[in-house]
Amino acid sequence: MRVSPLYQNVQTECGLCCCGMLISVHDRNFSMARFRQTYEVGRDGMAVRDIVGVLRDRGLRVRALRVKPGGAGGVPTPFIAFWGRRHFVVVEKVGDQGARIVDPGRGRIEIGADEFDAEFSGIAVTAEPAPGFAESRERPRSEWWRLLPYVRFAAGPLALLVAVSLVAFGAVLAVPMLTQALVDAYTAGQGGAGPGGAGLLVLVFAATAAGYLAAQTGKVLLTIRSVKRMGRFMADSVFEHLLRLPYKFFAMRSTGDLLFRLNNVTRLRDFLANDLVSGTMSVLLTLVLAGYMLARSPMLAAVAFALFALALALLFATRARISQASLSEVEEQAKGQAVQVEAVGAVSTIKTSGAEDEFVRAWEQANHRILDRYHRRAWWQGMTGAGIQAVQTLGPLLVVAAGLRLAPAAGMSLGEVMAFQVAASSFFAQASTTFTTVTKLFEVKALLYRIGDILDTPEDATFGDGTLETLDGRIELRDVWFSYSRYSAPVLRGVDLDVAPGQKVGIVGASGSGKSTLARLLAGLYRPTDGRIRYSGRAIGEYRKSAFFDSVAFVHQEVVLQNKTIRENVSWGTGRADPGSVEHAARRARIHDEILAMPMGYETLISQFGEGISGGQRQRILLARALLKNPRIVILDEATSSLDTVNERAIAAEFDDREAVRVVIAHRLSTIEDADVIYVMRDGEVVERGTHGELIAGGGEYAQLHRRQSAEREEPVGRG
């Protein structure tokens, strides 16, 4: 049994997509978009028990089987297979020579028996409708509805474009009529047309040519106008929606993949303004030409229609393969761009590690897969196109041959036969244009599927209709739990935390203990899975969004600067761009003198991601931004890890002068020794709390960590 391929939007979605493919076999109204929102997958993906639970939750009878080597042929298909011990696929067919699988990351694939035996991990999940199983009530919306708002936005220019196209089609319809008049005139008794008739034909021809030229010029101008109008609205609306999505959406997706989706907007724009209109007009003209031919000669029209039906049958026979090949190609293109973006973004690490060859191999493998998918898609398109081109080329000749043979019996003149041949040529040409549009529809559907991941995700609703403007910095956490999804282990477990205005709070713990996740919760980037967080006694959603983030400064270890000047980077997002304030903040962050030493000073342009300056300088620019913002809550997540202790203490003193709450996450305990309270975390839980002195006296984990760091500082560097 064949399943409809469903492709993963993130790498951890393979299990969820496989569930969707099995469900869609029994549920014709299945919607993957709704399914994703109901069963959200986090960074850890799904285990076999999670897959079983989801399928049972959807009303299926499920069996998880452990299959002996060589025994997969006895498992009812389709089934979900644990693949390579790290992935899930759907197996459609298993035989002695190999198997057919549907990979959520690659599409439908035929593989040999040896590869199947090597990759199949021996665990299979089957599903069939249980008693009481019911299909979804609501039918899924087509991918094409996404285009409707953009078409509406450019409805005026598009309507004019259609009108002008109709004028051009009028000229096309006039050509066979003029052909008949010319041929019949020159085959009349005197062998030619009289002066008056010839002059009239010349005038009609000139008028037709002028009308066609004017219509084509109008089409070009209106197409440009439509592209510009739709392009602005489409790109702006998609990008705006993307930036309004929750932070966890970005945490689950690679930068390269998101950039690829955004770049697809341009291809959609060109399709809407060019191919969709021309394709629609081609369909209309094909129908009009069909009516003209039918009125002129039903017998010759039947010949043309038979040839057209042959081309249409070829297109419908291959459309599913072309559509799947297009989807698979787009998936591989996205992965290839992700490799390139990752390489460019990590070029300093690549260079210092000598890892160029490793990334070159990764790109070559990705490019090989892209070209392989391109070959598959181009082959099916090419073979189908060749068949349709053959009909377009040979069809008019067959129509003429049939016309010359049938003309005497049908009472048709030579002019009528030639006019029919011209109309048939246009008919087959428009059919070819329609084919081109249809093949592009398959490609566009693949692009819409990728962009749909952005558009289907609801915007961040954390703040809603909040109206509160000010907060004093007080923070309360009560029994806060956090998981990235229902299938992920908790990252935070029952965290309680109290911070009073003006306090400095330190948070320490081993890597993976949940410190940075807690910082992101405090900064409003994540929402707790359970428990509550209060700012000045109120929930975050009660504040106006801009007011909340004006009051919170979050400086984290992943330093990212904009491709702007140093002055613009310091003032970015603060609402304070006057030179005096910017320079004062830079002085407090101990970077003013270094900026002045640069040839362009504060107007020095920083390269993408700040690659042109040191890590310590990048951190101090962000710290200057935090000082310029003058927030009520300051959250520093390893924000001084690249600084020497002298600068670190001096900048810390600048924050100490304020009445703001300071939450400092640090690996170096010297950074938080003066904190009013220190929280020690392990495995997502707070295991110790107190002042530096209290924790040292307690002899627990903090004291052990302090002893280790003290020993490292005192250890001699070398001898000799």
XYZ file of C-alpha atoms in Angstrom:
720
model
C 0.000 0.000 0.000
C 1.403 3.406 -1.000
C 1.354 6.283 1.470
C 1.386 10.019 0.825
C 4.886 11.299 1.695
C 5.070 13.851 4.511
C 8.289 15.788 4.973
C 9.867 16.874 8.229
C 10.320 20.591 8.866
C 12.930 19.992 11.566
C 15.354 17.122 12.033
C 13.557 15.735 15.088
C 10.181 15.407 13.323
C 10.829 12.109 11.547
C 8.791 10.078 14.039
C 5.866 12.505 13.946
C 5.828 12.545 10.127
C 5.850 8.741 10.035
C 2.858 8.742 12.403
C 1.131 11.181 10.060
C 1.773 8.968 7.039
C 0.236 5.922 8.733
C -2.761 7.901 9.978
C -3.382 9.451 6.540
C -3.761 5.957 5.065
C -6.986 5.593 7.076
C -7.986 9.267 7.465
C -8.600 11.080 4.176
C -9.106 14.371 6.031
C -5.793 14.185 7.881
C -4.014 17.552 8.230
C -0.292 17.558 9.027
C -0.432 21.235 10.014
C -3.030 20.555 12.737
C -1.192 17.370 13.720
C 2.035 19.327 14.308
C 0.301 21.826 16.559
C -1.347 19.062 18.609
C 1.739 16.872 18.987
C 4.586 19.331 19.094
C 8.028 17.727 18.932
C 10.903 19.317 20.793
C 14.652 19.149 20.340
C 14.851 15.481 21.456
C 12.388 13.994 18.952
C 10.232 10.937 19.690
C 10.952 7.456 20.984
C 9.103 4.308 19.908
C 6.852 4.504 22.989
C 5.900 8.078 22.002
C 4.993 6.949 18.480
C 2.834 4.160 19.885
C 1.119 6.629 22.217
C 0.351 9.120 19.429
C -1.100 6.462 17.126
C -3.286 5.053 19.908
C -4.396 8.538 20.805
C -5.662 8.881 17.208
C -7.800 5.743 17.502
C -5.529 3.141 15.912
C -4.724 -0.368 17.096
C -0.940 -0.382 17.398
C 1.669 -3.107 17.692
C 5.369 -2.540 18.348
C 7.323 -5.519 17.048
C 10.898 -6.701 17.413
C 11.751 -8.232 14.042
C 14.457 -10.844 13.555
C 17.005 -10.336 10.743
C 15.377 -11.210 7.435
C 11.884 -11.228 8.937
C 10.657 -7.810 7.767
C 8.807 -9.412 4.853
C 6.298 -10.866 7.310
C 5.342 -7.497 8.818
C 2.119 -5.993 7.381
C 2.864 -2.884 5.339
C 2.976 0.022 5.630
C 4.836 0.077 8.934
C 7.148 2.475 10.762
C 10.738 1.237 10.973
C 13.448 2.347 13.367
C 16.202 3.207 10.899
C 19.932 3.336 11.503
C 19.274 3.526 15.276
C 18.592 7.260 15.029
C 15.787 7.807 12.518
C 12.286 6.645 11.538
C 10.951 5.816 8.068
C 7.806 4.223 6.662
C 8.274 0.922 4.828
C 5.791 0.515 1.964
C 7.035 -2.735 0.479
C 9.573 -5.447 1.343
C 10.749 -8.117 -1.084
C 13.651 -10.448 -1.763
C 15.374 -7.867 -3.971
C 14.918 -4.867 -1.698
C 12.355 -2.491 -0.264
C 10.517 0.733 -0.945
C 10.614 3.213 1.924
C 9.327 6.742 2.488
C 11.889 8.812 4.366
C 10.506 12.045 5.930
C 13.810 13.694 5.038
C 14.281 12.344 1.498
C 10.975 11.104 0.113
C 10.147 7.769 -1.518
C 13.235 5.635 -2.166
C 13.895 2.181 -3.633
C 16.756 0.426 -1.824
C 18.470 -2.937 -2.177
C 18.124 -5.828 0.238
C 21.642 -5.386 1.636
C 21.068 -1.716 2.448
C 17.702 -2.492 4.032
C 19.202 -5.201 6.249
C 22.040 -2.871 7.264
C 19.811 0.098 8.155
C 16.703 -1.562 9.611
C 17.232 -1.681 13.377
C 14.752 -4.497 13.957
C 11.906 -2.476 15.505
C 8.641 -2.018 13.591
C 5.367 -0.297 14.481
C 2.154 -1.278 12.692
C -1.225 0.433 12.955
C -4.767 -0.253 11.825
C -8.112 1.334 12.722
C -9.429 0.261 16.116
C -13.179 -0.101 16.778
C -14.681 3.358 16.913
C -11.995 4.943 14.736
C -13.338 8.037 12.985
C -11.875 10.256 10.308
C -11.193 13.905 11.025
C -14.293 16.030 10.593
C -12.580 19.029 9.046
C -10.976 18.607 5.634
C -7.431 19.953 5.382
C -7.013 23.220 3.548
C -5.107 23.075 0.293
C -1.629 24.580 0.129
C -2.968 26.904 -2.578
C -5.157 28.920 -0.202
C -1.975 30.582 1.066
C -1.682 32.440 -2.233
C -5.128 34.029 -1.982
C -4.173 37.030 0.229
C -1.331 37.969 -2.112
C -3.522 37.692 -5.209
C -6.150 39.869 -3.523
C -3.544 42.493 -2.628
C -2.596 42.865 -6.308
C -6.120 42.301 -7.641
C -6.205 45.616 -9.547
C -3.039 45.164 -11.616
C -3.811 41.473 -12.105
C -7.314 42.253 -13.404
C -5.852 44.735 -15.894
C -3.267 42.133 -16.854
C -6.024 39.633 -17.591
C -7.911 42.227 -19.661
C -4.825 43.097 -21.708
C -4.107 39.396 -22.182
C -7.602 38.954 -23.602
C -6.872 41.707 -26.142
C -3.711 39.847 -27.141
C -5.730 36.658 -27.472
C -8.127 38.489 -29.756
C -5.188 39.129 -32.068
C -4.255 35.454 -31.873
C -7.799 34.465 -32.878
C -7.697 36.931 -35.786
C -4.698 35.171 -37.351
C -6.562 32.057 -38.623
C -9.360 34.273 -39.968
C -6.839 36.422 -41.864
C -5.129 33.264 -43.105
C -8.401 31.962 -44.519
C -9.155 35.288 -46.195
C -5.692 35.532 -47.782
C -5.570 31.930 -49.017
C -9.133 31.982 -50.374
C -8.493 35.326 -52.074
C -5.398 34.059 -53.857
C -6.998 30.768 -54.854
C -10.074 32.474 -56.302
C -10.821 32.361 -60.005
C -8.495 35.282 -60.954
C -5.662 33.902 -58.784
C -5.442 36.951 -56.548
C -7.332 39.596 -54.672
C -8.405 42.875 -56.164
C -6.746 46.129 -55.139
C -9.546 46.963 -52.765
C -9.548 43.543 -51.132
C -5.774 43.491 -50.796
C -5.766 46.938 -49.240
C -8.429 45.911 -46.763
C -6.455 42.808 -45.798
C -3.336 44.920 -45.277
C -5.268 47.321 -43.056
C -6.763 44.475 -41.027
C -3.334 42.851 -40.694
C -1.737 46.134 -39.621
C -4.487 46.775 -37.069
C -4.132 43.248 -35.690
C -0.340 43.572 -35.432
C -0.600 46.983 -33.747
C -3.190 45.694 -31.289
C -1.067 42.662 -30.466
C 2.069 44.790 -29.963
C 0.198 47.232 -27.720
C -1.307 44.394 -25.699
C 2.079 42.709 -25.234
C 3.650 46.011 -24.138
C 0.816 46.493 -21.662
C 1.358 42.953 -20.369
C 5.026 43.679 -19.676
C 4.265 46.906 -17.796
C 1.425 45.386 -15.787
C 3.473 42.290 -14.980
C 6.244 44.487 -13.548
C 3.669 46.410 -11.516
C 2.062 43.211 -10.223
C 5.420 41.676 -9.314
C 6.436 44.788 -7.398
C 3.128 45.040 -5.539
C 2.834 41.365 -4.657
C 6.533 41.031 -3.915
C 6.460 43.810 -1.348
C 3.375 42.500 0.421
C 4.437 38.845 0.281
C 8.012 39.359 1.485
C 6.978 41.855 4.170
C 4.134 39.749 5.558
C 6.101 36.469 5.645
C 9.143 38.112 7.253
C 6.991 39.960 9.794
C 5.158 36.760 10.718
C 8.484 34.936 11.059
C 9.874 37.470 13.525
C 6.680 37.325 15.598
C 6.947 33.564 16.132
C 7.966 32.129 19.515
C 11.668 31.809 20.267
C 11.444 28.002 20.385
C 10.545 28.001 16.655
C 14.008 29.374 15.855
C 15.734 27.175 18.420
C 14.523 24.102 16.503
C 15.533 25.194 12.974
C 18.817 25.955 11.281
C 19.572 29.426 9.963
C 20.233 28.052 6.484
C 16.857 26.325 6.344
C 15.003 29.489 7.389
C 16.917 31.590 4.847
C 16.011 29.083 2.140
C 12.338 29.408 3.031
C 12.523 33.201 2.889
C 14.297 33.082 -0.478
C 11.443 30.965 -1.834
C 9.144 33.974 -1.487
C 10.802 35.522 -4.555
C 10.115 32.409 -6.624
C 6.485 32.427 -5.492
C 6.155 36.089 -6.429
C 7.459 35.474 -9.951
C 5.138 32.508 -10.378
C 2.061 34.473 -9.341
C 2.776 37.456 -11.565
C 4.042 35.565 -14.607
C 3.208 31.892 -14.841
C -0.147 31.867 -13.060
C -1.646 34.613 -15.256
C -0.176 33.248 -18.493
C -1.246 29.730 -17.556
C -4.789 30.851 -16.765
C -4.967 32.760 -20.046
C -3.618 29.737 -21.907
C -6.392 27.576 -20.494
C -8.998 30.159 -21.548
C -7.505 30.529 -25.020
C -7.323 26.752 -25.376
C -11.064 26.554 -24.663
C -11.846 29.387 -27.110
C -9.710 27.810 -29.845
C -11.389 24.468 -29.171
C -14.782 26.111 -29.699
C -13.567 27.801 -32.909
C -12.254 24.512 -34.341
C -15.394 22.644 -33.335
C -17.528 25.231 -35.115
C -15.369 25.078 -38.264
C -15.074 21.297 -38.587
C -16.162 18.766 -35.974
C -14.202 16.015 -37.741
C -10.891 17.891 -37.770
C -11.587 19.107 -34.236
C -11.943 15.471 -33.156
C -8.465 14.751 -34.579
C -6.968 17.707 -32.669
C -8.809 16.791 -29.465
C -7.574 13.178 -29.672
C -3.974 14.377 -29.899
C -4.577 16.830 -27.052
C -6.092 14.050 -24.916
C -2.956 11.992 -25.547
C -0.772 14.827 -24.201
C -3.120 15.346 -21.259
C -3.038 11.643 -20.375
C 0.758 11.748 -20.399
C 0.741 14.735 -18.038
C -1.678 13.119 -15.588
C 0.251 9.847 -15.668
C 3.445 11.559 -14.504
C 2.142 14.382 -12.301
C 2.470 12.444 -9.021
C 6.091 11.536 -9.738
C 6.939 15.099 -10.788
C 5.277 16.495 -7.663
C 7.121 14.115 -5.338
C 10.430 14.709 -7.132
C 9.961 18.478 -6.790
C 9.267 18.188 -3.053
C 12.294 15.977 -2.554
C 14.524 18.364 -4.527
C 13.413 21.351 -2.450
C 14.124 19.423 0.764
C 17.673 18.659 -0.369
C 18.222 22.254 -1.532
C 17.299 23.469 1.956
C 19.761 21.036 3.537
C 22.475 22.131 1.131
C 21.988 25.793 1.959
C 22.087 24.939 5.664
C 25.543 23.392 5.166
C 26.776 26.514 3.367
C 25.404 28.917 5.975
C 26.854 26.823 8.788
C 30.268 26.852 7.103
C 30.279 30.615 6.515
C 29.041 31.338 10.047
C 31.699 29.122 11.625
C 34.569 30.009 9.309
C 36.919 31.027 12.137
C 36.379 27.683 13.884
C 36.836 25.832 10.590
C 40.078 27.648 9.864
C 41.534 27.178 13.329
C 40.552 23.496 13.331
C 41.768 22.777 9.820
C 38.315 21.369 9.085
C 37.932 22.736 5.542
C 38.044 19.259 4.010
C 35.341 18.013 6.361
C 32.948 20.788 5.338
C 33.864 20.366 1.672
C 32.917 16.689 1.935
C 29.669 17.590 3.702
C 28.826 20.043 0.920
C 29.789 17.571 -1.818
C 27.487 14.959 -0.293
C 24.652 17.495 0.015
C 25.220 18.727 -3.538
C 25.273 15.143 -4.822
C 21.861 14.557 -3.239
C 20.562 17.843 -4.701
C 21.719 16.898 -8.200
C 20.339 13.376 -7.782
C 16.900 14.798 -6.919
C 17.234 17.322 -9.747
C 18.012 14.492 -12.166
C 14.920 12.583 -11.073
C 12.652 15.633 -11.354
C 14.201 16.836 -14.651
C 13.943 13.345 -16.168
C 10.228 13.058 -15.525
C 9.591 16.648 -16.600
C 11.776 16.221 -19.674
C 10.151 12.989 -20.808
C 6.684 14.416 -20.284
C 7.655 17.663 -21.994
C 9.159 15.768 -24.926
C 5.911 13.899 -25.458
C 3.882 17.093 -25.341
C 6.362 18.874 -27.644
C 5.995 16.014 -30.115
C 2.227 16.517 -30.106
C 2.702 20.292 -30.501
C 5.086 19.834 -33.438
C 3.440 16.967 -35.299
C -0.172 17.694 -34.363
C -0.710 20.589 -36.827
C 0.835 18.483 -39.635
C -1.563 15.633 -38.933
C -4.454 18.103 -38.839
C -3.446 19.512 -42.275
C -3.106 16.015 -43.725
C -6.519 15.057 -42.397
C -7.970 18.370 -43.571
C -6.709 18.016 -47.133
C -8.128 14.500 -47.272
C -11.486 15.398 -45.739
C -11.888 18.874 -47.241
C -13.663 17.896 -50.475
C -16.203 15.745 -48.671
C -16.735 18.390 -46.011
C -17.016 21.236 -48.493
C -14.072 23.105 -46.991
C -11.964 25.492 -49.019
C -8.168 25.461 -48.916
C -8.311 28.697 -46.938
C -10.523 27.080 -44.307
C -8.127 24.121 -44.036
C -5.136 26.425 -43.606
C -7.053 28.555 -41.101
C -7.868 25.414 -39.143
C -4.186 24.437 -39.247
C -3.172 27.839 -37.816
C -5.815 27.538 -35.091
C -4.630 24.005 -34.301
C -1.024 25.227 -34.057
C -2.091 27.869 -31.539
C -4.209 25.273 -29.728
C -1.253 22.908 -29.274
C 1.081 25.795 -28.373
C -1.273 26.910 -25.614
C -1.492 23.322 -24.431
C 2.312 23.314 -24.154
C 2.215 26.566 -22.162
C -0.390 25.010 -19.889
C 1.918 22.025 -19.334
C 4.773 24.361 -18.376
C 2.511 26.094 -15.877
C 1.325 22.795 -14.416
C 4.895 21.555 -13.906
C 5.723 24.830 -12.172
C 2.659 24.303 -10.005
C 4.307 21.156 -8.660
C 7.471 23.110 -7.831
C 5.469 25.929 -6.247
C 3.504 23.455 -4.143
C 6.819 22.213 -2.750
C 7.821 25.808 -1.938
C 4.452 26.493 -0.315
C 4.938 23.425 1.869
C 8.218 24.886 3.146
C 6.832 28.382 3.689
C 3.750 26.843 5.290
C 5.910 25.820 8.237
C 6.310 29.539 8.958
C 2.752 30.610 8.177
C 1.093 27.704 10.026
C 2.930 28.412 13.271
C 0.884 30.733 15.520
C 2.513 33.985 16.544
C 3.875 34.336 20.055
C 0.850 35.020 22.275
C 2.810 35.600 25.483
C 1.814 39.228 25.874
C -1.629 39.333 24.319
C -3.487 42.485 25.360
C -1.236 43.421 28.293
C -1.342 47.081 29.325
C 0.991 47.429 32.337
C 3.912 49.774 31.695
C 6.328 49.537 34.635
C 7.895 46.877 36.838
C 10.222 47.335 39.790
C 12.415 44.297 39.101
C 11.023 41.897 41.685
C 10.929 38.311 40.329
C 9.212 35.261 41.813
C 9.352 31.689 40.501
C 7.111 29.067 42.055
C 7.490 25.357 41.213
C 8.608 26.111 37.642
C 9.006 23.163 35.285
C 10.113 23.337 31.673
C 10.294 20.791 28.846
C 10.882 21.479 25.165
C 7.949 19.208 24.311
C 5.675 16.606 25.863
C 8.144 13.955 24.698
C 11.250 15.583 26.193
C 12.608 15.084 29.683
C 12.163 18.141 31.934
C 15.033 20.611 31.690
C 13.877 22.471 34.808
C 12.241 20.699 37.753
C 10.285 22.543 40.432
C 12.474 25.663 40.536
C 11.654 28.263 43.215
C 13.449 31.602 43.104
C 12.971 35.030 44.711
C 14.755 38.220 43.667
C 14.115 41.589 45.316
C 14.767 44.980 43.664
C 18.454 45.887 43.831
C 19.616 42.352 44.553
C 22.372 40.510 42.734
C 21.624 36.823 42.244
C 24.192 34.276 41.099
C 23.334 30.994 39.376
C 25.981 28.295 39.007
C 26.071 24.647 38.045
C 27.621 22.163 35.671
C 27.004 22.292 31.925
C 23.530 20.984 31.140
C 22.167 21.778 34.588
C 19.529 24.163 33.161
C 21.162 27.544 33.899
C 20.818 29.034 30.416
C 17.286 27.682 30.011
C 16.348 29.372 33.295
C 17.890 32.615 32.017
C 15.764 32.444 28.866
C 12.631 31.878 30.941
C 13.458 34.922 33.069
C 14.045 36.975 29.896
C 10.619 36.035 28.494
C 11.902 33.870 25.629
C 10.349 30.641 26.935
C 7.171 30.015 28.889
C 7.167 27.467 31.732
C 5.552 24.103 31.094
C 4.183 24.209 34.633
C 4.412 26.566 37.592
C 4.392 30.360 37.453
C 6.714 33.328 37.039
C 5.756 36.750 38.386
C 7.361 40.112 37.692
C 6.479 42.689 40.355
C 3.693 40.308 41.354
C 2.127 40.160 37.875
C 2.234 37.613 35.048
C 4.314 38.537 32.013
C 1.224 38.648 29.793
C -0.199 41.549 31.813
C 2.587 43.852 30.600
C 2.742 45.637 27.298
C 5.364 43.837 25.229
C 7.535 46.863 24.466
C 7.342 48.031 28.101
C 8.504 44.646 29.388
C 11.497 44.384 27.072
C 12.417 48.024 27.689
C 12.783 46.986 31.334
C 14.798 43.797 30.710
C 18.351 43.494 29.360
C 19.528 40.000 28.459
C 23.197 39.553 27.542
C 24.070 35.941 26.776
C 27.125 33.979 25.766
C 26.083 33.664 22.110
C 27.274 37.136 21.078
C 25.691 38.278 17.799
C 26.299 41.760 16.423
C 24.639 43.437 13.450
C 26.396 44.457 10.244
C 26.241 48.093 11.368
C 28.569 50.673 12.896
C 29.745 50.339 16.488
C 27.548 53.308 17.445
C 24.498 51.658 15.895
C 25.283 48.345 17.590
C 25.530 49.970 21.019
C 22.281 51.912 20.581
C 20.377 49.161 18.749
C 17.063 48.379 20.437
C 17.545 50.938 23.232
C 15.723 53.915 21.734
C 18.691 56.123 22.715
C 21.041 57.000 19.869
C 22.487 60.379 20.916
C 26.321 60.348 20.754
C 26.814 61.444 24.357
C 24.749 58.597 25.823
C 26.347 55.991 23.559
C 29.879 57.084 24.435
C 29.093 57.267 28.157
C 27.789 53.672 28.052
C 30.925 52.584 26.178
C 33.120 54.192 28.848
C 31.254 52.295 31.567
C 31.728 49.076 29.582
C 35.489 49.805 29.356
C 35.613 49.842 25.548
C 35.526 53.580 24.737
C 39.309 53.951 24.381
C 39.577 50.906 22.114
C 36.835 52.273 19.869
C 38.592 55.646 19.563
C 41.809 53.844 18.605
C 40.079 52.435 15.515
C 40.486 54.546 12.314
C 36.740 55.250 12.025
C 36.027 55.334 15.763
C 32.356 54.847 16.554
C 31.574 54.784 12.814
C 33.630 51.607 12.344
C 31.515 49.099 10.444
C 31.292 45.687 12.109
C 31.207 42.666 9.825
C 28.428 40.089 9.946
C 28.290 38.442 13.402
C 31.169 40.676 14.576
C 33.919 38.479 13.126
C 36.291 41.443 12.705
C 36.703 42.181 16.429
C 37.708 40.127 19.455
C 35.318 38.140 21.624
C 35.947 40.459 24.563
C 35.161 43.520 22.447
C 31.940 41.932 21.217
C 30.861 41.197 24.785
C 31.654 44.731 25.953
C 29.632 46.250 23.095
C 26.616 44.231 24.254
C 27.287 45.183 27.870
C 27.433 48.848 26.810
C 24.045 48.349 25.145
C 22.654 46.904 28.386
C 24.013 49.865 30.384
C 22.585 52.334 27.847
C 19.180 50.676 28.079
C 18.997 51.398 31.821
C 16.744 48.372 32.531
C 15.107 47.244 35.768
C 16.190 43.615 35.252
C 19.650 42.636 33.980
C 20.287 38.994 33.057
C 23.902 38.113 32.276
C 24.457 34.575 30.970
C 28.245 34.085 30.819
C 28.276 37.662 29.511
C 31.850 38.324 30.714
C 33.396 34.945 29.910
C 35.812 36.491 27.373
C 36.963 39.325 29.676
C 39.947 39.501 31.975
C 39.192 39.727 35.689
C 40.108 43.445 35.886
C 37.593 44.486 33.221
C 35.048 41.992 34.540
C 35.110 43.490 38.033
C 35.072 47.071 36.751
C 32.021 46.455 34.557
C 30.293 44.510 37.345
C 30.751 47.571 39.557
C 28.912 49.691 36.962
C 25.903 47.405 37.293
C 26.261 47.396 41.094
C 25.702 51.148 41.168
C 22.139 50.706 40.012
C 18.941 49.674 41.769
C 18.198 47.016 39.186
C 17.871 43.295 39.706
C 20.968 41.482 38.455
C 20.808 37.780 37.628
C 24.310 36.553 36.814
C 25.024 33.103 35.393
C 28.724 32.379 35.474
C 31.243 29.596 35.354
C 33.875 31.607 37.226
C 32.736 31.800 40.831
C 34.704 35.023 41.336
C 32.042 36.704 39.196
C 29.251 35.985 41.696
C 31.015 35.741 45.063
C 29.500 39.100 46.112
C 25.945 38.074 45.152
C 23.178 38.521 47.725
C 22.117 34.941 47.098
C 23.599 32.143 44.999
C 21.575 29.265 43.542
C 23.372 26.009 42.695
C 21.699 23.876 40.000
C 22.027 20.210 39.107
C 19.901 18.319 36.543
C 17.379 21.155 36.355
C 16.881 21.468 40.117
C 18.076 23.998 42.667
C 20.107 21.908 45.111
C 21.693 24.689 47.184
C 21.065 28.354 47.927
C 22.690 30.949 50.130
C 25.468 33.519 50.216
C 29.020 32.683 49.218
C 30.061 32.347 52.852
C 27.070 30.189 53.769
C 27.626 27.831 50.846
C 31.341 27.509 51.553
C 30.573 26.710 55.184
C 27.966 24.159 54.109
C 30.593 22.059 52.338
C 28.264 21.051 49.507
C 28.576 21.191 45.712
C 29.342 24.912 45.654
C 32.182 24.470 48.142
C 33.622 21.615 46.080
C 33.417 23.685 42.893
C 35.090 26.609 44.676
C 37.944 24.380 45.854
C 38.519 23.026 42.341
C 38.631 26.492 40.783
C 40.917 27.784 43.532
C 43.287 24.883 42.917
C 43.303 25.581 39.177
C 44.210 29.244 39.780
C 47.039 28.293 42.153
C 48.486 25.520 39.966
C 51.893 26.575 38.517
C 51.934 27.155 34.768
C 55.288 25.470 34.183
C 58.806 24.864 35.431
C 62.226 25.714 34.104
